[in-house]
Amino acid sequence: MSRYIDDYTQPNPRENFISLRLPQRVFIWLYSISLFFFTVLTIGFVAVTPIDVIKQTLGTSSSGIKLFIVIIICIVFLVASLFLYFLRLYQNRISLNDIPSKSVYIPFYGDLSKDVCAYIDKKLVECLTDIKVKAGPLHNHDVVINHPGMAPPEYIQKRNKSPSGDGTLLPPNSCYEDVIRSLGDRFSVDGRILTQIDIPKSYSFREMIISLTKLVKAGENPPNFPDVKKMIELYEEFKFSGELINERDLLVFMVEFDKLAFFFQGSFDTKDKSMDQSRPR
C-alpha cells in the first residue's frame, strides 16, 4: 500500500459548501448561477465609465459629434474584446485537434516547458528504480503468475519456475472454458465421444460417462481405472459453478478423461481382435 493511499481520506462534498444550516441544494443552485451573476456584475461596473462619459458629453457644445465618437469607441472596444476572446477559443480548439484522439501523443521539443520536462524525467527515474521493485510479481521471479480461467502466455510460462510446475502445465493462452465446451460440442454434433457407438443426444455428461464406464468394465473392475466420480464432479463444477476454472482441476479432469479413453479404446481393440480370431477362415 502506497503512502498516498494510506494518508488519503475521502473528501466530504458537504465540506465544500459554507454551512449556514441551509439545504445543500440551495448552495448548488447558487453555484450554478454564479457565472451569470458575476458576468452581469462585471458588465455593470464596466458600463459606468461609458455612461459617465456620455452624460458629460451631452452638456458640452457639439454634443452630437462627441456622443457619436464615444459610442463608436465603446463599440470598437467591445468588438475587439469579443474578437480576442473568440480568437483564443479558436486557438485552443486548434491545439486540441492537433492531439491524435486514437493514438499516443508524443510531445516534441518546445511543446513543453523545461520545468515540465524535468518533472517528467524525475518521475521516469522513479518508475525505473523505486516503483519497478514494488510494481508487482514480474520483478519478483519467485512469484508464480497463474490465474484461473486461462493459461499464462508463453513469456510468463518461461519465468514461472516452481517445483510443482504451476503455470506451465497447459499450453500458453489456453482458454480452460473452451476445452470443456469442446467436449459438449463434439457430443452434441456427432452424438458420440471416445468411440463410434451412438449415444442418445439427450444424455447429460454424467449419463454419458456412466454408460461408457459400464461398457468398459462389463462387470469387472480393471486396475488403474479412472476416478469416474471425480471426473463427473469436476465437469459439473466447471459447467455450473460460475467460477473460473483452475489449472490443476482441469489437468486432473483431462488425466482422468484420458485414462477412460485409453481403457475404452484398449477394451474394444481387444474385443475386435478376439472377434477376428474367432471368425472361420
Short mmCIF file of C-alpha atoms in Angstrom, two decimals:
data_model
loop_
_atom_site.label_atom_id
_atom_site.label_comp_id
_atom_site.label_asym_id
_atom_site.label_seq_id
_atom_site.Cartn_x
_atom_site.Cartn_y
_atom_site.Cartn_z
CA MET A 1 0.00 0.00 0.00
CA SER A 2 1.45 3.33 -1.01
CA ARG A 3 1.89 6.22 1.35
CA TYR A 4 -0.56 8.29 -0.69
CA ILE A 5 -3.33 5.71 -0.26
CA ASP A 6 -2.62 5.37 3.47
CA ASP A 7 -2.83 9.13 4.01
CA TYR A 8 -5.73 9.69 1.65
CA THR A 9 -9.10 10.48 3.14
CA GLN A 10 -12.28 10.61 1.12
CA PRO A 11 -13.46 14.24 0.99
CA ASN A 12 -16.91 15.07 2.17
CA PRO A 13 -18.77 17.05 -0.52
CA ARG A 14 -20.72 18.90 2.16
CA GLU A 15 -17.48 20.39 3.48
CA ASN A 16 -17.02 22.24 0.18
CA PHE A 17 -20.02 24.46 0.97
CA ILE A 18 -20.33 27.08 3.67
CA SER A 19 -22.52 25.68 6.40
CA LEU A 20 -25.39 28.11 7.06
CA ARG A 21 -27.88 25.43 8.07
CA LEU A 22 -29.40 25.63 4.62
CA PRO A 23 -30.10 22.68 2.31
CA GLN A 24 -27.19 21.68 0.09
CA ARG A 25 -29.47 22.04 -2.93
CA VAL A 26 -29.62 25.80 -2.30
CA PHE A 27 -25.83 26.12 -2.44
CA ILE A 28 -25.69 24.03 -5.62
CA TRP A 29 -28.29 26.29 -7.21
CA LEU A 30 -26.37 29.42 -6.19
CA TYR A 31 -23.16 27.93 -7.59
CA SER A 32 -24.85 27.14 -10.92
CA ILE A 33 -25.92 30.78 -11.46
CA SER A 34 -22.75 32.34 -10.07
CA LEU A 35 -21.16 32.74 -13.52
CA PHE A 36 -24.18 34.64 -14.86
CA PHE A 37 -24.31 36.77 -11.71
CA PHE A 38 -20.64 37.76 -11.84
CA THR A 39 -20.88 38.43 -15.60
CA VAL A 40 -23.78 40.84 -15.09
CA LEU A 41 -21.95 42.47 -12.15
CA THR A 42 -18.80 42.95 -14.25
CA ILE A 43 -20.77 44.48 -17.12
CA GLY A 44 -22.42 46.83 -14.63
CA PHE A 45 -19.07 48.06 -13.32
CA VAL A 46 -17.63 48.42 -16.82
CA ALA A 47 -20.69 50.29 -18.07
CA VAL A 48 -20.19 53.08 -15.51
CA THR A 49 -17.33 54.67 -17.46
CA PRO A 50 -19.00 54.97 -20.89
CA ILE A 51 -22.28 56.11 -19.31
CA ASP A 52 -20.47 58.82 -17.36
CA VAL A 53 -18.58 59.95 -20.46
CA ILE A 54 -21.79 60.09 -22.47
CA LYS A 55 -23.53 62.09 -19.75
CA GLN A 56 -20.72 64.62 -19.57
CA THR A 57 -20.61 64.89 -23.34
CA LEU A 58 -24.30 65.82 -23.53
CA GLY A 59 -23.66 69.00 -21.56
CA THR A 60 -20.98 70.40 -23.91
CA SER A 61 -21.02 72.04 -27.32
CA SER A 62 -21.13 69.78 -30.35
CA SER A 63 -22.54 67.07 -28.10
CA GLY A 64 -23.83 65.05 -31.04
CA ILE A 65 -20.41 64.56 -32.59
CA LYS A 66 -18.76 63.84 -29.25
CA LEU A 67 -21.51 61.39 -28.32
CA PHE A 68 -21.08 59.62 -31.65
CA ILE A 69 -17.32 59.36 -31.10
CA VAL A 70 -17.77 57.95 -27.58
CA ILE A 71 -20.30 55.37 -28.78
CA ILE A 72 -18.02 54.34 -31.67
CA ILE A 73 -15.09 53.92 -29.26
CA CYS A 74 -17.19 51.74 -26.94
CA ILE A 75 -18.40 49.62 -29.83
CA VAL A 76 -14.85 49.19 -31.16
CA PHE A 77 -13.67 48.19 -27.69
CA LEU A 78 -16.49 45.66 -27.34
CA VAL A 79 -15.90 44.18 -30.80
CA ALA A 80 -12.14 43.96 -30.21
CA SER A 81 -12.69 42.22 -26.86
CA LEU A 82 -15.06 39.69 -28.42
CA PHE A 83 -12.64 39.13 -31.29
CA LEU A 84 -9.73 38.41 -28.93
CA TYR A 85 -11.91 36.14 -26.80
CA PHE A 86 -13.13 34.03 -29.70
CA LEU A 87 -9.64 34.00 -31.23
CA ARG A 88 -8.34 32.45 -28.03
CA LEU A 89 -11.10 29.84 -28.10
CA TYR A 90 -10.25 29.08 -31.72
CA GLN A 91 -6.55 28.64 -30.95
CA ASN A 92 -7.34 26.31 -28.06
CA ARG A 93 -9.61 24.31 -30.35
CA ILE A 94 -6.90 24.01 -32.99
CA SER A 95 -4.38 22.91 -30.37
CA LEU A 96 -6.72 20.21 -29.09
CA ASN A 97 -7.39 18.97 -32.62
CA ASP A 98 -3.65 18.57 -33.17
CA ILE A 99 -3.58 15.91 -30.46
CA PRO A 100 -4.37 12.48 -32.01
CA SER A 101 -7.52 11.03 -30.49
CA LYS A 102 -6.77 7.35 -31.23
CA SER A 103 -3.01 7.22 -30.89
CA VAL A 104 -0.29 8.09 -28.42
CA TYR A 105 0.67 11.74 -28.34
CA ILE A 106 4.44 12.21 -28.22
CA PRO A 107 5.45 15.81 -27.40
CA PHE A 108 8.35 17.32 -29.33
CA TYR A 109 10.97 19.80 -28.25
CA GLY A 110 9.34 23.10 -27.45
CA ASP A 111 5.91 21.63 -26.74
CA LEU A 112 6.61 21.52 -23.02
CA SER A 113 8.47 23.89 -20.77
CA LYS A 114 11.79 22.96 -19.17
CA ASP A 115 10.34 22.54 -15.69
CA VAL A 116 7.66 20.18 -17.03
CA CYS A 117 10.29 18.11 -18.88
CA ALA A 118 12.42 17.96 -15.73
CA TYR A 119 9.42 16.77 -13.72
CA ILE A 120 8.65 14.05 -16.27
CA ASP A 121 12.28 12.87 -16.24
CA LYS A 122 12.21 12.74 -12.46
CA LYS A 123 9.09 10.57 -12.45
CA LEU A 124 10.53 8.27 -15.13
CA VAL A 125 13.63 7.72 -13.00
CA GLU A 126 11.40 6.87 -10.04
CA CYS A 127 9.47 4.39 -12.19
CA LEU A 128 12.68 2.65 -13.25
CA THR A 129 14.09 2.46 -9.71
CA ASP A 130 11.76 2.51 -6.72
CA ILE A 131 8.43 1.79 -8.40
CA LYS A 132 9.80 -1.05 -10.54
CA VAL A 133 10.72 -3.01 -7.44
CA LYS A 134 7.24 -2.56 -5.97
CA ALA A 135 5.30 -2.77 -9.23
CA GLY A 136 4.21 -6.39 -8.97
CA PRO A 137 5.16 -10.00 -9.49
CA LEU A 138 7.06 -9.57 -12.77
CA HIS A 139 10.06 -8.16 -10.93
CA ASN A 140 9.99 -10.93 -8.31
CA HIS A 141 10.91 -14.15 -10.12
CA ASP A 142 9.95 -16.26 -7.11
CA VAL A 143 6.27 -15.43 -7.62
CA VAL A 144 4.34 -17.78 -9.91
CA ILE A 145 1.82 -15.95 -12.10
CA ASN A 146 -1.07 -18.31 -12.69
CA HIS A 147 -4.65 -17.07 -12.83
CA PRO A 148 -7.80 -19.20 -13.19
CA GLY A 149 -9.63 -19.25 -16.49
CA MET A 150 -6.72 -19.08 -18.90
CA ALA A 151 -3.16 -20.37 -19.17
CA PRO A 152 -0.43 -17.72 -18.92
CA PRO A 153 1.23 -16.53 -22.15
CA GLU A 154 4.49 -18.08 -23.26
CA TYR A 155 6.79 -15.41 -21.84
CA ILE A 156 5.12 -15.78 -18.43
CA GLN A 157 5.39 -19.57 -18.52
CA LYS A 158 9.12 -19.29 -19.18
CA ARG A 159 9.59 -17.32 -15.96
CA ASN A 160 7.22 -19.48 -13.88
CA LYS A 161 9.72 -21.71 -12.16
CA SER A 162 8.38 -23.84 -9.35
CA PRO A 163 8.80 -27.49 -8.28
CA SER A 164 5.08 -28.11 -8.80
CA GLY A 165 5.09 -26.71 -12.34
CA ASP A 166 2.16 -24.39 -11.69
CA GLY A 167 1.53 -22.01 -14.55
CA THR A 168 3.26 -24.25 -17.11
CA LEU A 169 1.10 -27.39 -17.14
CA LEU A 170 -1.08 -26.41 -20.12
CA PRO A 171 -0.32 -24.76 -23.49
CA PRO A 172 0.09 -20.97 -23.44
CA ASN A 173 -3.03 -18.83 -23.77
CA SER A 174 -5.32 -21.86 -23.48
CA CYS A 175 -8.86 -20.92 -22.52
CA TYR A 176 -9.98 -23.54 -19.99
CA GLU A 177 -13.65 -22.95 -20.68
CA ASP A 178 -13.15 -23.66 -24.39
CA VAL A 179 -11.59 -27.02 -23.54
CA ILE A 180 -14.64 -28.08 -21.54
CA ARG A 181 -17.06 -26.63 -24.08
CA SER A 182 -15.41 -28.59 -26.90
CA LEU A 183 -16.41 -31.88 -25.25
CA GLY A 184 -20.07 -30.91 -25.18
CA ASP A 185 -19.92 -29.53 -28.73
CA ARG A 186 -18.37 -32.73 -30.03
CA PHE A 187 -21.05 -34.86 -28.40
CA SER A 188 -23.93 -32.59 -29.47
CA VAL A 189 -22.76 -32.64 -33.12
CA ASP A 190 -21.65 -36.27 -33.57
CA GLY A 191 -23.73 -37.96 -30.87
CA ARG A 192 -20.66 -39.95 -29.86
CA ILE A 193 -17.43 -39.49 -27.98
CA LEU A 194 -14.36 -41.70 -27.47
CA THR A 195 -15.93 -44.34 -29.70
CA GLN A 196 -18.15 -44.93 -32.71
CA ILE A 197 -21.05 -46.12 -30.58
CA ASP A 198 -24.03 -43.81 -30.86
CA ILE A 199 -25.21 -42.33 -27.58
CA PRO A 200 -28.57 -40.56 -27.21
CA LYS A 201 -28.00 -36.82 -27.54
CA SER A 202 -30.40 -36.23 -24.66
CA TYR A 203 -27.84 -37.74 -22.26
CA SER A 204 -26.05 -35.44 -19.88
CA PHE A 205 -22.31 -35.72 -19.37
CA ARG A 206 -22.90 -37.76 -16.22
CA GLU A 207 -25.16 -40.23 -18.04
CA MET A 208 -22.79 -40.45 -20.98
CA ILE A 209 -19.73 -41.21 -18.84
CA ILE A 210 -21.64 -43.76 -16.75
CA SER A 211 -22.79 -45.53 -19.94
CA LEU A 212 -19.27 -45.64 -21.33
CA THR A 213 -17.92 -46.86 -17.99
CA LYS A 214 -20.38 -49.76 -17.96
CA LEU A 215 -19.29 -50.73 -21.47
CA VAL A 216 -15.63 -50.76 -20.49
CA LYS A 217 -15.97 -52.51 -17.14
CA ALA A 218 -18.54 -55.13 -18.23
CA GLY A 219 -18.91 -56.25 -14.62
CA GLU A 220 -15.16 -56.23 -13.93
CA ASN A 221 -13.02 -53.76 -12.00
CA PRO A 222 -9.83 -53.29 -14.05
CA PRO A 223 -6.70 -51.88 -12.36
CA ASN A 224 -5.75 -48.22 -12.77
CA PHE A 225 -9.28 -47.39 -13.81
CA PRO A 226 -10.03 -43.64 -13.82
CA ASP A 227 -11.86 -41.99 -10.96
CA VAL A 228 -15.17 -41.54 -12.78
CA LYS A 229 -16.87 -39.90 -9.82
CA LYS A 230 -14.14 -37.28 -9.52
CA MET A 231 -14.25 -36.62 -13.25
CA ILE A 232 -18.02 -36.07 -13.26
CA GLU A 233 -17.84 -33.79 -10.21
CA LEU A 234 -15.14 -31.67 -11.81
CA TYR A 235 -17.05 -31.35 -15.08
CA GLU A 236 -20.25 -30.29 -13.35
CA GLU A 237 -18.28 -27.82 -11.25
CA PHE A 238 -16.73 -26.35 -14.40
CA LYS A 239 -20.09 -26.01 -16.12
CA PHE A 240 -22.42 -24.89 -13.36
CA SER A 241 -20.42 -23.28 -10.55
CA GLY A 242 -19.98 -19.95 -12.34
CA GLU A 243 -16.36 -19.76 -11.16
CA LEU A 244 -13.27 -19.64 -13.36
CA ILE A 245 -11.63 -23.00 -14.00
CA ASN A 246 -8.43 -23.74 -12.11
CA GLU A 247 -5.41 -25.12 -13.94
CA ARG A 248 -4.89 -28.02 -11.55
CA ASP A 249 -8.54 -29.07 -11.62
CA LEU A 250 -8.62 -29.01 -15.40
CA LEU A 251 -5.43 -31.08 -15.57
CA VAL A 252 -6.89 -33.68 -13.19
CA PHE A 253 -10.04 -33.85 -15.31
CA MET A 254 -8.03 -34.26 -18.52
CA VAL A 255 -5.89 -37.03 -17.00
CA GLU A 256 -8.94 -38.97 -15.80
CA PHE A 257 -10.71 -38.48 -19.13
CA ASP A 258 -7.60 -39.66 -20.97
CA LYS A 259 -7.49 -42.77 -18.77
CA LEU A 260 -11.08 -43.55 -19.67
CA ALA A 261 -10.32 -43.09 -23.35
CA PHE A 262 -7.32 -45.41 -23.04
CA PHE A 263 -9.33 -48.13 -21.27
CA PHE A 264 -12.22 -47.76 -23.65
CA GLN A 265 -10.06 -47.96 -26.76
CA GLY A 266 -7.99 -50.83 -25.37
CA SER A 267 -11.06 -52.78 -24.40
CA PHE A 268 -12.65 -52.51 -27.82
CA ASP A 269 -9.37 -53.22 -29.61
CA THR A 270 -9.13 -56.48 -27.65
CA LYS A 271 -12.72 -57.34 -28.49
CA ASP A 272 -12.12 -56.65 -32.18
CA LYS A 273 -9.04 -58.89 -32.20
CA SER A 274 -10.88 -61.71 -30.44
CA MET A 275 -13.74 -61.40 -32.93
CA ASP A 276 -11.30 -61.56 -35.85
CA GLN A 277 -9.64 -64.68 -34.43
CA SER A 278 -12.99 -66.39 -33.88
CA ARG A 279 -14.11 -65.89 -37.46
CA PRO A 280 -13.88 -69.01 -39.68
CA ARG A 281 -11.29 -68.90 -42.39
#
